[in-house]
Amino acid sequence: MEFIDNLRAKPAVQKIEKFIPAVAFLGGFAWDSITLGMSINDSDLAFLVAYYAGALVFIILLSARLTTTDAISPKIGISTLDEKPQRKFIARNAIAARDKLLNREWSDVWKDRFTWVLQFFFGGMFSALVVCYFKSSGSLASFILVILLAGLLVGNEFLQKRYESFALNLSLFCLLGTMVMNFTIPYIVHGIGFRWFFLSTVISFGISFLIWKIARRPKRMLVIPSLITILLTVAYLMNWVPPVPLVLKQQMVCQNFDKASYSCDIDSPTLLQRLKFSQPTVHKIEGNEVYFLSSVFAPAKLKAGLEFRWYYQEPSTGKYKLTDKISSGRMVMNGGRESGFRIYSKKKNAPPGKYRVETAYKNGAVIGSSAFEILEGLPDGGFVRDSLR
């Protein structure tokens, strides 16, 4: 450690160190954005769990404090204590004194090292979770949680000294724990749903409770972790938590659908539509049905029911109204296909107008949505044949 301390003391190294957090942040986030979400390897999950385990160890280390009677009693004055409170005081601190590792006061140098490592572990989890939850977020409500995680990801770069606070560490660890478990458990059990999310909250809060128990801190330290657990549970029931690890890969609205090849006729897209600056259109030929196609990625062997929710914009009010909720046995996905599990729905006698179709976990959160307009007649550019990959 002396060699490292001497090296860090050099002016050139100190200048380089100023850029390390920014480089690590941008590099790690870019790597996660490219590699995570679309396909997850066992090694990716191993790293995520390793970050979580590492954070657990260093939160416990940072919870250390000097609590022996020798260190405290001179400040209070034993003679001023009644006999009964004095016995309780000595017994309580005698138990703490047995804990050689946590019954100490770390030097500023060691605290700096521990908080730096904890910041690294928290940053690794925040970075991966922002990417994964963003890719599964298909509604404004679920995107709020992504914004919260992104805010904490950025804030993590400025919170190193704050991580000396046990209360802050425990609260963030409880939040991250639930998010990590909610992402990891589906890979283990090959399924998603409230029971698995609830299990995530129980495991995360249980581990946080054990840390609190080991650290022997006041009960008030559990208030925020408890609130986080309750709020996340409510958010899931309200479909505000993105349905990780499901990821929408592709969507298409068309006609003349061929089920064997998942191909159909779409309006030849304009430049603005190609650039996603304009909504797709469907010039419906009389007698044709309008089809909406989606492909959703999930890990191998994971099964989940999916559904389509069709909304029609009322011309008089401009508000979208739910008209159909479509699900069936063929829409129970079996994960593992790299390009995603493909599903479709169709609309007969669809009147012209503006529509929005959501692809969602059955009776759950939205994975993605697409707005489009059905028109009569023929498109200026004609039709082109396209297909889901």
Short mmCIF file of C-alpha atoms in Angstrom, two decimals:
data_model
loop_
_atom_site.label_atom_id
_atom_site.label_comp_id
_atom_site.label_asym_id
_atom_site.label_seq_id
_atom_site.Cartn_x
_atom_site.Cartn_y
_atom_site.Cartn_z
CA MET A 1 0.00 0.00 0.00
CA GLU A 2 2.93 2.37 0.67
CA PHE A 3 4.04 2.08 -2.96
CA ILE A 4 0.53 2.94 -4.16
CA ASP A 5 0.27 5.89 -1.76
CA ASN A 6 3.64 7.24 -2.96
CA LEU A 7 2.58 6.80 -6.57
CA ARG A 8 -0.69 8.64 -6.02
CA ALA A 9 1.19 11.48 -4.34
CA LYS A 10 2.98 12.38 -7.58
CA PRO A 11 1.50 15.46 -9.37
CA ALA A 12 1.26 13.73 -12.76
CA VAL A 13 -0.66 10.78 -11.29
CA GLN A 14 -2.98 13.13 -9.41
CA LYS A 15 -3.87 14.88 -12.66
CA ILE A 16 -4.60 11.56 -14.34
CA GLU A 17 -6.71 10.43 -11.36
CA LYS A 18 -9.08 13.36 -11.92
CA PHE A 19 -10.11 11.90 -15.27
CA ILE A 20 -10.36 8.26 -14.15
CA PRO A 21 -13.95 8.50 -12.77
CA ALA A 22 -15.23 10.17 -15.96
CA VAL A 23 -13.45 7.69 -18.23
CA ALA A 24 -14.61 4.72 -16.16
CA PHE A 25 -18.16 6.08 -16.08
CA LEU A 26 -18.42 6.72 -19.84
CA GLY A 27 -16.56 3.56 -20.80
CA GLY A 28 -18.54 1.29 -18.50
CA PHE A 29 -21.87 2.83 -19.46
CA ALA A 30 -21.07 2.61 -23.19
CA TRP A 31 -20.04 -1.05 -22.82
CA ASP A 32 -23.19 -1.89 -20.90
CA SER A 33 -25.32 -0.08 -23.48
CA ILE A 34 -23.82 -2.15 -26.30
CA THR A 35 -23.69 -5.55 -24.63
CA LEU A 36 -26.48 -5.71 -22.05
CA GLY A 37 -30.20 -6.06 -22.56
CA MET A 38 -30.21 -7.68 -25.98
CA SER A 39 -28.48 -10.84 -24.83
CA ILE A 40 -27.17 -11.73 -21.38
CA ASN A 41 -24.37 -14.17 -20.73
CA ASP A 42 -23.72 -16.02 -17.48
CA SER A 43 -20.60 -13.88 -17.07
CA ASP A 44 -22.70 -10.67 -17.20
CA LEU A 45 -24.90 -11.91 -14.37
CA ALA A 46 -21.83 -13.09 -12.46
CA PHE A 47 -20.34 -9.58 -12.64
CA LEU A 48 -23.61 -8.01 -11.49
CA VAL A 49 -23.86 -10.37 -8.50
CA ALA A 50 -20.16 -9.81 -7.77
CA TYR A 51 -20.75 -6.03 -7.64
CA TYR A 52 -23.61 -6.64 -5.23
CA ALA A 53 -21.55 -8.96 -3.00
CA GLY A 54 -18.61 -6.55 -3.05
CA ALA A 55 -20.83 -3.64 -2.02
CA LEU A 56 -22.20 -5.75 0.84
CA VAL A 57 -18.69 -6.42 2.21
CA PHE A 58 -17.59 -2.78 2.10
CA ILE A 59 -20.81 -1.44 3.61
CA ILE A 60 -20.16 -3.72 6.57
CA LEU A 61 -16.54 -2.55 6.79
CA LEU A 62 -17.59 1.12 6.68
CA SER A 63 -20.12 0.48 9.47
CA ALA A 64 -17.25 -0.08 11.92
CA ARG A 65 -17.12 2.23 14.94
CA LEU A 66 -15.36 2.26 18.28
CA THR A 67 -17.93 1.21 20.91
CA THR A 68 -15.92 -0.23 23.83
CA THR A 69 -16.61 1.04 27.34
CA ASP A 70 -13.02 2.26 27.56
CA ALA A 71 -13.54 4.55 24.63
CA ILE A 72 -16.92 5.90 25.68
CA SER A 73 -17.15 5.89 29.46
CA PRO A 74 -14.60 8.68 30.11
CA LYS A 75 -16.73 11.08 28.06
CA ILE A 76 -19.91 10.22 29.97
CA GLY A 77 -18.64 9.72 33.48
CA ILE A 78 -19.45 6.33 35.01
CA SER A 79 -20.10 7.84 38.40
CA THR A 80 -23.04 9.79 37.00
CA LEU A 81 -24.81 6.63 35.75
CA ASP A 82 -27.36 4.75 37.80
CA GLU A 83 -26.45 1.13 38.56
CA LYS A 84 -29.05 -0.49 36.27
CA PRO A 85 -28.38 1.65 33.16
CA GLN A 86 -24.67 1.22 33.83
CA ARG A 87 -24.96 -2.60 33.75
CA LYS A 88 -26.92 -2.44 30.47
CA PHE A 89 -24.39 -0.02 29.01
CA ILE A 90 -21.40 -2.22 29.90
CA ALA A 91 -23.13 -5.44 28.75
CA ARG A 92 -24.10 -3.93 25.42
CA ASN A 93 -20.61 -2.63 24.70
CA ALA A 94 -18.97 -5.80 25.98
CA ILE A 95 -20.78 -7.66 23.17
CA ALA A 96 -19.59 -5.10 20.66
CA ALA A 97 -16.05 -5.34 21.97
CA ARG A 98 -15.91 -9.01 20.94
CA ASP A 99 -16.19 -7.96 17.33
CA LYS A 100 -12.55 -7.21 16.62
CA LEU A 101 -13.12 -6.17 13.00
CA LEU A 102 -15.99 -3.71 13.46
CA ASN A 103 -15.03 -2.44 16.91
CA ARG A 104 -12.59 0.13 15.58
CA GLU A 105 -12.27 3.55 14.01
CA TRP A 106 -10.80 3.38 10.51
CA SER A 107 -8.23 6.00 9.59
CA ASP A 108 -9.13 8.61 6.97
CA VAL A 109 -6.87 6.82 4.49
CA TRP A 110 -8.73 3.52 4.87
CA LYS A 111 -12.13 5.23 4.79
CA ASP A 112 -11.12 6.87 1.53
CA ARG A 113 -10.12 3.50 0.09
CA PHE A 114 -13.31 1.78 1.23
CA THR A 115 -15.61 4.53 -0.06
CA TRP A 116 -13.78 4.54 -3.41
CA VAL A 117 -14.31 0.80 -3.83
CA LEU A 118 -17.96 1.08 -2.72
CA GLN A 119 -18.47 3.88 -5.24
CA PHE A 120 -17.06 1.57 -7.93
CA PHE A 121 -19.42 -1.29 -7.00
CA PHE A 122 -22.46 1.00 -6.80
CA GLY A 123 -21.51 2.58 -10.13
CA GLY A 124 -21.22 -0.82 -11.81
CA MET A 125 -24.69 -1.82 -10.64
CA PHE A 126 -26.30 1.51 -11.50
CA SER A 127 -24.77 1.49 -14.98
CA ALA A 128 -25.99 -2.01 -15.83
CA LEU A 129 -29.43 -1.48 -14.31
CA VAL A 130 -30.07 1.81 -16.14
CA VAL A 131 -29.35 0.09 -19.46
CA CYS A 132 -31.39 -3.03 -18.74
CA TYR A 133 -34.41 -1.25 -17.27
CA PHE A 134 -34.36 1.38 -20.02
CA LYS A 135 -34.49 -1.28 -22.74
CA SER A 136 -37.50 -2.89 -21.04
CA SER A 137 -39.30 0.40 -20.39
CA GLY A 138 -42.26 0.95 -22.68
CA SER A 139 -44.34 3.57 -20.88
CA LEU A 140 -43.86 6.98 -19.31
CA ALA A 141 -44.68 5.60 -15.85
CA SER A 142 -42.02 2.88 -16.02
CA PHE A 143 -39.54 5.36 -17.50
CA ILE A 144 -39.71 7.38 -14.26
CA LEU A 145 -37.90 4.57 -12.44
CA VAL A 146 -35.23 4.60 -15.18
CA ILE A 147 -34.79 8.36 -14.71
CA LEU A 148 -34.37 7.79 -10.95
CA LEU A 149 -31.69 5.14 -11.55
CA ALA A 150 -29.97 7.38 -14.12
CA GLY A 151 -29.96 10.27 -11.65
CA LEU A 152 -28.38 8.07 -9.00
CA LEU A 153 -25.87 6.81 -11.58
CA VAL A 154 -24.70 10.37 -12.23
CA GLY A 155 -24.89 11.30 -8.56
CA ASN A 156 -22.74 8.30 -7.67
CA GLU A 157 -19.76 10.09 -9.28
CA PHE A 158 -19.99 12.82 -6.62
CA LEU A 159 -20.92 10.80 -3.54
CA GLN A 160 -17.68 9.10 -2.53
CA LYS A 161 -17.25 10.98 0.76
CA ARG A 162 -20.97 10.63 1.47
CA TYR A 163 -20.56 6.86 1.49
CA GLU A 164 -19.10 7.12 4.98
CA SER A 165 -22.76 7.43 6.04
CA PHE A 166 -24.20 4.05 7.03
CA ALA A 167 -27.78 5.25 6.52
CA LEU A 168 -27.11 6.31 2.90
CA ASN A 169 -25.24 3.10 2.13
CA LEU A 170 -27.98 0.87 3.52
CA SER A 171 -30.73 2.74 1.65
CA LEU A 172 -28.98 2.59 -1.73
CA PHE A 173 -28.00 -1.03 -1.14
CA CYS A 174 -31.63 -1.99 -0.47
CA LEU A 175 -32.79 -0.22 -3.66
CA LEU A 176 -30.04 -1.76 -5.78
CA GLY A 177 -30.59 -5.16 -4.23
CA THR A 178 -34.23 -5.28 -5.27
CA MET A 179 -33.40 -4.11 -8.80
CA VAL A 180 -30.57 -6.64 -9.15
CA MET A 181 -32.65 -9.54 -7.77
CA ASN A 182 -35.60 -8.60 -9.99
CA PHE A 183 -33.30 -8.83 -13.00
CA THR A 184 -31.39 -11.96 -11.92
CA ILE A 185 -34.14 -14.21 -10.53
CA PRO A 186 -35.99 -14.55 -13.90
CA TYR A 187 -32.83 -16.11 -15.36
CA ILE A 188 -32.81 -18.68 -12.57
CA VAL A 189 -36.52 -19.56 -12.45
CA HIS A 190 -37.25 -18.95 -16.17
CA GLY A 191 -40.25 -16.76 -15.40
CA ILE A 192 -41.39 -13.29 -14.35
CA GLY A 193 -44.30 -12.03 -12.31
CA PHE A 194 -45.27 -10.47 -9.00
CA ARG A 195 -44.31 -13.47 -6.88
CA TRP A 196 -40.72 -13.28 -8.18
CA PHE A 197 -40.59 -9.51 -7.75
CA PHE A 198 -41.90 -9.90 -4.20
CA LEU A 199 -39.21 -12.50 -3.58
CA SER A 200 -36.67 -9.94 -4.82
CA THR A 201 -37.86 -7.38 -2.28
CA VAL A 202 -37.84 -9.94 0.54
CA ILE A 203 -34.29 -11.09 -0.21
CA SER A 204 -32.99 -7.54 -0.64
CA PHE A 205 -34.59 -6.21 2.54
CA GLY A 206 -33.57 -9.36 4.43
CA ILE A 207 -29.90 -8.88 3.52
CA SER A 208 -30.15 -5.18 4.41
CA PHE A 209 -31.66 -6.15 7.75
CA LEU A 210 -28.75 -8.52 8.44
CA ILE A 211 -26.27 -5.72 7.68
CA TRP A 212 -28.13 -3.47 10.10
CA LYS A 213 -28.04 -6.24 12.70
CA ILE A 214 -24.31 -6.77 12.29
CA ALA A 215 -23.64 -3.02 12.43
CA ARG A 216 -25.77 -2.63 15.61
CA ARG A 217 -27.26 0.69 14.56
CA PRO A 218 -30.46 2.42 15.76
CA LYS A 219 -33.77 1.12 14.41
CA ARG A 220 -34.39 4.41 12.61
CA MET A 221 -31.75 3.32 10.08
CA LEU A 222 -34.29 0.78 8.74
CA VAL A 223 -36.99 3.37 8.03
CA ILE A 224 -35.81 4.38 4.55
CA PRO A 225 -35.01 0.79 3.39
CA SER A 226 -38.50 -0.20 4.57
CA LEU A 227 -40.09 2.68 2.65
CA ILE A 228 -38.08 1.78 -0.46
CA THR A 229 -39.32 -1.82 -0.25
CA ILE A 230 -42.95 -0.72 0.15
CA LEU A 231 -42.78 1.88 -2.63
CA LEU A 232 -41.18 -0.54 -5.09
CA THR A 233 -43.87 -3.13 -4.35
CA VAL A 234 -46.61 -0.55 -4.95
CA ALA A 235 -44.85 0.59 -8.13
CA TYR A 236 -44.81 -2.97 -9.44
CA LEU A 237 -48.51 -3.45 -8.71
CA MET A 238 -49.18 -0.20 -10.58
CA ASN A 239 -47.13 -1.50 -13.57
CA TRP A 240 -44.51 1.23 -13.09
CA VAL A 241 -41.58 -1.22 -12.94
CA PRO A 242 -40.24 -2.21 -16.40
CA PRO A 243 -40.78 -5.95 -17.09
CA VAL A 244 -37.11 -6.92 -17.18
CA PRO A 245 -35.58 -8.89 -18.77
CA LEU A 246 -38.10 -8.62 -21.66
CA VAL A 247 -36.86 -6.33 -24.46
CA LEU A 248 -38.83 -5.16 -27.47
CA LYS A 249 -36.82 -5.78 -30.64
CA GLN A 250 -39.08 -4.74 -33.53
CA GLN A 251 -42.63 -3.57 -34.32
CA MET A 252 -44.55 -3.30 -37.58
CA VAL A 253 -48.06 -2.37 -38.75
CA CYS A 254 -49.11 -3.74 -42.13
CA GLN A 255 -51.58 -5.79 -44.19
CA ASN A 256 -51.56 -8.99 -46.26
CA PHE A 257 -49.70 -10.83 -43.51
CA ASP A 258 -48.02 -14.19 -44.19
CA LYS A 259 -47.68 -16.17 -40.95
CA ALA A 260 -45.06 -18.59 -42.30
CA SER A 261 -42.50 -15.88 -43.06
CA TYR A 262 -43.86 -13.11 -40.80
CA SER A 263 -43.87 -10.82 -43.84
CA CYS A 264 -46.50 -8.31 -44.94
CA ASP A 265 -47.11 -5.17 -47.00
CA ILE A 266 -46.25 -1.82 -45.46
CA ASP A 267 -46.58 1.69 -46.83
CA SER A 268 -43.33 2.70 -48.47
CA PRO A 269 -41.84 4.84 -45.69
CA THR A 270 -40.98 8.49 -46.26
CA LEU A 271 -37.63 9.94 -45.20
CA LEU A 272 -39.18 11.39 -42.03
CA GLN A 273 -40.71 8.01 -41.18
CA ARG A 274 -37.37 6.28 -41.69
CA LEU A 275 -35.79 8.81 -39.31
CA LYS A 276 -38.61 8.21 -36.77
CA PHE A 277 -39.71 11.85 -36.99
CA SER A 278 -43.13 10.88 -38.36
CA GLN A 279 -45.60 8.14 -37.47
CA PRO A 280 -46.07 5.15 -39.77
CA THR A 281 -49.20 5.03 -41.91
CA VAL A 282 -51.34 2.17 -43.22
CA HIS A 283 -53.30 2.86 -46.40
CA LYS A 284 -55.86 0.13 -45.89
CA ILE A 285 -57.29 -1.52 -48.97
CA GLU A 286 -61.01 -2.23 -48.64
CA GLY A 287 -61.64 -5.70 -47.21
CA ASN A 288 -58.11 -6.10 -45.84
CA GLU A 289 -57.27 -6.61 -42.18
CA VAL A 290 -54.69 -4.49 -40.39
CA TYR A 291 -51.97 -6.48 -38.62
CA PHE A 292 -49.64 -5.41 -35.84
CA LEU A 293 -46.45 -7.45 -35.35
CA SER A 294 -43.90 -7.44 -32.53
CA SER A 295 -40.80 -9.38 -31.57
CA VAL A 296 -39.72 -9.55 -27.92
CA PHE A 297 -36.40 -10.85 -26.63
CA ALA A 298 -36.13 -12.91 -23.45
CA PRO A 299 -33.41 -15.20 -22.07
CA ALA A 300 -33.40 -18.86 -23.05
CA LYS A 301 -36.15 -20.98 -21.45
CA LEU A 302 -37.91 -17.96 -19.93
CA LYS A 303 -41.67 -18.14 -20.44
CA ALA A 304 -44.02 -15.19 -20.19
CA GLY A 305 -47.50 -14.34 -21.44
CA LEU A 306 -47.73 -11.32 -23.75
CA GLU A 307 -50.62 -9.21 -24.98
CA PHE A 308 -51.49 -6.39 -27.37
CA ARG A 309 -53.50 -3.37 -26.24
CA TRP A 310 -55.15 -1.43 -29.07
CA TYR A 311 -56.04 2.24 -28.48
CA TYR A 312 -58.06 4.49 -30.78
CA GLN A 313 -57.85 8.26 -30.69
CA GLU A 314 -61.28 9.78 -30.37
CA PRO A 315 -61.52 12.56 -33.00
CA SER A 316 -63.78 14.66 -30.77
CA THR A 317 -61.53 14.64 -27.70
CA GLY A 318 -58.09 13.73 -29.06
CA LYS A 319 -57.71 11.17 -26.28
CA TYR A 320 -56.75 7.53 -26.80
CA LYS A 321 -59.31 4.98 -25.67
CA LEU A 322 -58.59 1.29 -25.07
CA THR A 323 -60.62 -0.73 -27.58
CA ASP A 324 -59.07 -4.21 -27.51
CA LYS A 325 -56.82 -6.28 -25.27
CA ILE A 326 -55.62 -9.31 -27.22
CA SER A 327 -53.87 -12.36 -25.83
CA SER A 328 -53.87 -16.08 -26.53
CA GLY A 329 -51.98 -19.32 -26.02
CA ARG A 330 -49.76 -18.61 -29.03
CA MET A 331 -48.61 -15.40 -27.29
CA VAL A 332 -46.92 -17.24 -24.41
CA MET A 333 -43.31 -16.61 -25.35
CA ASN A 334 -40.42 -19.01 -24.95
CA GLY A 335 -37.19 -17.03 -24.79
CA GLY A 336 -33.87 -17.72 -26.41
CA ARG A 337 -34.37 -16.49 -29.99
CA GLU A 338 -31.80 -13.74 -30.57
CA SER A 339 -34.12 -11.70 -32.80
CA GLY A 340 -36.98 -12.11 -30.36
CA PHE A 341 -40.16 -14.15 -30.00
CA ARG A 342 -42.62 -13.05 -32.70
CA ILE A 343 -46.32 -12.39 -32.12
CA TYR A 344 -49.12 -10.67 -34.06
CA SER A 345 -52.69 -9.44 -33.79
CA LYS A 346 -55.16 -8.26 -36.38
CA LYS A 347 -57.94 -5.70 -36.57
CA LYS A 348 -60.99 -6.26 -38.75
CA ASN A 349 -63.01 -3.36 -40.14
CA ALA A 350 -60.68 -0.82 -38.54
CA PRO A 351 -62.01 2.70 -39.26
CA PRO A 352 -59.57 5.36 -40.46
CA GLY A 353 -57.89 7.30 -37.70
CA LYS A 354 -54.98 7.37 -35.31
CA TYR A 355 -54.10 4.32 -33.22
CA ARG A 356 -51.58 3.24 -30.62
CA VAL A 357 -50.75 -0.39 -29.91
CA GLU A 358 -48.86 -1.48 -26.80
CA THR A 359 -46.90 -4.71 -26.55
CA ALA A 360 -47.05 -5.69 -22.88
CA TYR A 361 -46.43 -8.41 -20.37
CA LYS A 362 -49.84 -10.00 -19.85
CA ASN A 363 -51.78 -7.92 -17.29
CA GLY A 364 -48.51 -6.16 -16.53
CA ALA A 365 -46.15 -3.41 -17.58
CA VAL A 366 -45.72 -2.18 -21.15
CA ILE A 367 -42.63 -3.38 -23.03
CA GLY A 368 -43.06 -1.00 -25.96
CA SER A 369 -45.65 0.82 -28.05
CA SER A 370 -46.14 2.29 -31.51
CA ALA A 371 -48.51 4.97 -32.81
CA PHE A 372 -49.71 4.98 -36.41
CA GLU A 373 -52.52 6.21 -38.63
CA ILE A 374 -54.90 4.17 -40.78
CA LEU A 375 -55.85 5.91 -44.03
CA GLU A 376 -57.98 5.03 -47.03
CA GLY A 377 -56.78 4.76 -50.61
CA LEU A 378 -53.27 4.05 -51.91
CA PRO A 379 -50.00 5.49 -50.60
CA ASP A 380 -48.06 7.84 -52.88
CA GLY A 381 -45.01 5.58 -52.78
CA GLY A 382 -46.93 2.35 -53.06
CA PHE A 383 -46.38 -0.72 -50.88
CA VAL A 384 -43.22 -2.66 -50.03
CA ARG A 385 -42.86 -6.14 -48.61
CA ASP A 386 -41.15 -6.34 -45.25
CA SER A 387 -40.83 -8.87 -42.44
CA LEU A 388 -39.87 -9.26 -38.80
CA ARG A 389 -36.38 -10.60 -38.49
#
